[in-house]
CSV table of C-alpha atoms in Angstrom, one decimal:
chain,number,residue,atom,x,y,z
Z,1,VAL,CA,57.0,32.5,8.2
Z,2,GLU,CA,58.9,35.7,8.8
Z,3,SER,CA,55.7,37.8,8.7
Z,4,CYS,CA,54.1,35.8,11.5
Z,5,PRO,CA,56.7,34.4,13.9
Z,6,ALA,CA,54.2,34.0,16.8
Z,7,VAL,CA,51.9,31.7,14.7
Z,8,HIS,CA,54.9,29.7,13.4
Z,9,ALA,CA,56.1,29.1,16.9
Z,10,ARG,CA,52.9,27.4,17.9
Z,11,PHE,CA,53.5,24.7,15.4
Z,12,LEU,CA,57.2,24.1,16.3
Z,13,PRO,CA,58.2,21.3,18.7
Z,14,GLY,CA,57.3,22.6,22.2
Z,15,GLY,CA,54.5,24.8,20.9
Z,16,ASP,CA,50.8,24.2,21.7
Z,17,ALA,CA,50.0,23.0,18.2
Z,18,SER,CA,53.1,21.0,17.5
Z,19,VAL,CA,51.1,17.9,16.7
Z,20,LEU,CA,50.6,19.4,13.2
Z,21,PRO,CA,53.7,19.8,11.0
Z,22,PHE,CA,54.0,23.4,10.1
Z,23,GLY,CA,55.1,23.0,6.3
Z,24,ILE,CA,52.4,20.5,5.4
Z,25,THR,CA,49.7,22.4,7.4
Z,26,CYS,CA,50.7,25.7,5.6
Z,27,ILE,CA,50.3,23.9,2.2
Z,28,ASN,CA,46.9,22.4,3.1
Z,29,VAL,CA,45.6,25.8,4.5
Z,30,THR,CA,46.7,27.6,1.4
Z,31,ASP,CA,45.1,25.0,-0.8
Z,32,MET,CA,41.8,25.2,1.1
Z,33,LEU,CA,41.7,29.0,1.2
Z,34,ALA,CA,42.4,29.2,-2.7
Z,35,LYS,CA,39.6,26.7,-3.3
Z,36,PHE,CA,37.1,28.4,-0.8
Z,37,LEU,CA,37.9,31.9,-2.3
Z,38,MET,CA,37.7,30.5,-5.9
Z,39,PHE,CA,41.4,31.4,-6.6
Z,40,SER,CA,41.7,28.2,-8.4
Z,41,LYS,CA,39.6,29.5,-11.2
Z,42,SER,CA,41.1,30.9,-14.4
Z,43,VAL,CA,42.7,34.3,-14.2
Z,44,ASP,CA,40.1,36.2,-16.2
Z,45,ARG,CA,37.5,34.9,-13.6
Z,46,ILE,CA,39.6,36.1,-10.9
Z,47,ASP,CA,40.0,39.4,-12.4
Z,48,ALA,CA,36.2,39.6,-12.8
Z,49,LEU,CA,35.7,38.7,-9.1
Z,50,LEU,CA,38.2,41.3,-7.8
Z,51,SER,CA,36.5,44.1,-10.0
Z,52,GLN,CA,32.8,43.2,-9.3
Z,53,LYS,CA,32.4,42.0,-5.7
Z,54,PRO,CA,33.3,44.1,-2.7
Z,55,PHE,CA,34.5,41.2,-0.6
Z,56,TRP,CA,37.1,40.1,-3.3
Z,57,ARG,CA,38.3,43.8,-3.7
Z,58,MET,CA,40.4,43.4,-0.6
Z,59,PHE,CA,42.5,40.9,-2.3
Z,60,ALA,CA,43.9,43.6,-4.5
Z,61,ASP,CA,46.2,44.3,-1.5
Z,62,PRO,CA,49.0,41.7,-1.9
Z,63,SER,CA,49.3,41.2,1.9
Z,64,ALA,CA,45.6,40.3,2.3
Z,65,MET,CA,46.1,36.6,1.5
Z,66,LEU,CA,48.9,36.4,4.0
Z,67,VAL,CA,46.8,38.0,6.6
Z,68,LEU,CA,44.0,35.6,5.9
Z,69,GLU,CA,46.4,32.6,6.0
Z,70,GLU,CA,47.9,33.8,9.4
Z,71,LEU,CA,44.4,34.1,10.8
Z,72,SER,CA,43.4,30.5,9.5
Z,73,MET,CA,46.8,29.0,10.9
Z,74,ASP,CA,46.1,30.8,14.3
Z,75,ALA,CA,42.4,29.6,14.4
Z,76,LEU,CA,43.6,26.0,13.5
Z,77,ALA,CA,46.1,26.0,16.3
Z,78,ASP,CA,43.4,27.3,18.8
Z,79,VAL,CA,41.4,24.2,17.6
Z,80,VAL,CA,44.2,21.9,18.4
Z,81,VAL,CA,44.6,23.5,21.8
Z,82,GLU,CA,40.9,23.1,22.5
Z,83,LEU,CA,40.8,19.3,21.3
Z,84,GLY,CA,43.8,18.7,23.6
Z,85,ARG,CA,42.0,20.3,26.6
Z,86,GLU,CA,38.9,18.2,25.9
Z,87,ARG,CA,40.9,15.0,25.8
Z,88,LYS,CA,42.4,15.7,29.1
Z,89,LEU,CA,39.1,16.4,30.9
Z,90,PRO,CA,38.1,13.7,33.4
Z,91,SER,CA,35.8,11.0,32.0
Z,92,ASN,CA,32.9,11.9,34.5
Z,93,LYS,CA,32.7,15.3,32.6
Z,94,HIS,CA,31.8,13.5,29.5
Z,95,GLY,CA,29.1,11.3,31.3
Z,96,GLY,CA,31.4,8.3,30.6
Z,97,GLY,CA,30.8,4.7,31.3
Z,98,GLY,CA,32.2,1.5,29.8
Z,99,ARG,CA,36.0,0.8,29.9
Z,100,GLY,CA,36.8,2.9,32.9
Z,101,GLY,CA,34.6,5.7,31.7
Z,102,MET,CA,36.6,6.4,28.6
Z,103,THR,CA,34.7,8.5,25.9
Z,104,ASN,CA,35.6,10.3,22.8
Z,105,LEU,CA,35.1,14.0,22.2
Z,106,HIS,CA,31.4,13.4,21.3
Z,107,GLY,CA,30.7,11.6,24.7
Z,108,GLU,CA,30.4,8.3,22.9
Z,109,ARG,CA,32.1,5.2,24.3
Z,110,GLU,CA,35.3,4.2,22.7
């Protein structure tokens, strides 16, 4: 949190991504990154990955995971903002119809 106060502020009440609770979101993003990057494997497998593949060598730097998590959280906040903007669009922009032109984000009638 201290290393990326601007991203943290986006998830606090009044921030543009405040619909997501910061603590739970951090845990979920960290878990997904660990699975995606195969850090949930055994220690010897991780050591082999770090030494053999150029992509994984960057994680020898202790701050690399923090930077990756910050970027992921910031991208997630951007997605929340975009979804919020799409929901506020007038219904005729979605080609609506039915119940007063109410459609979901995919242009389908709700």
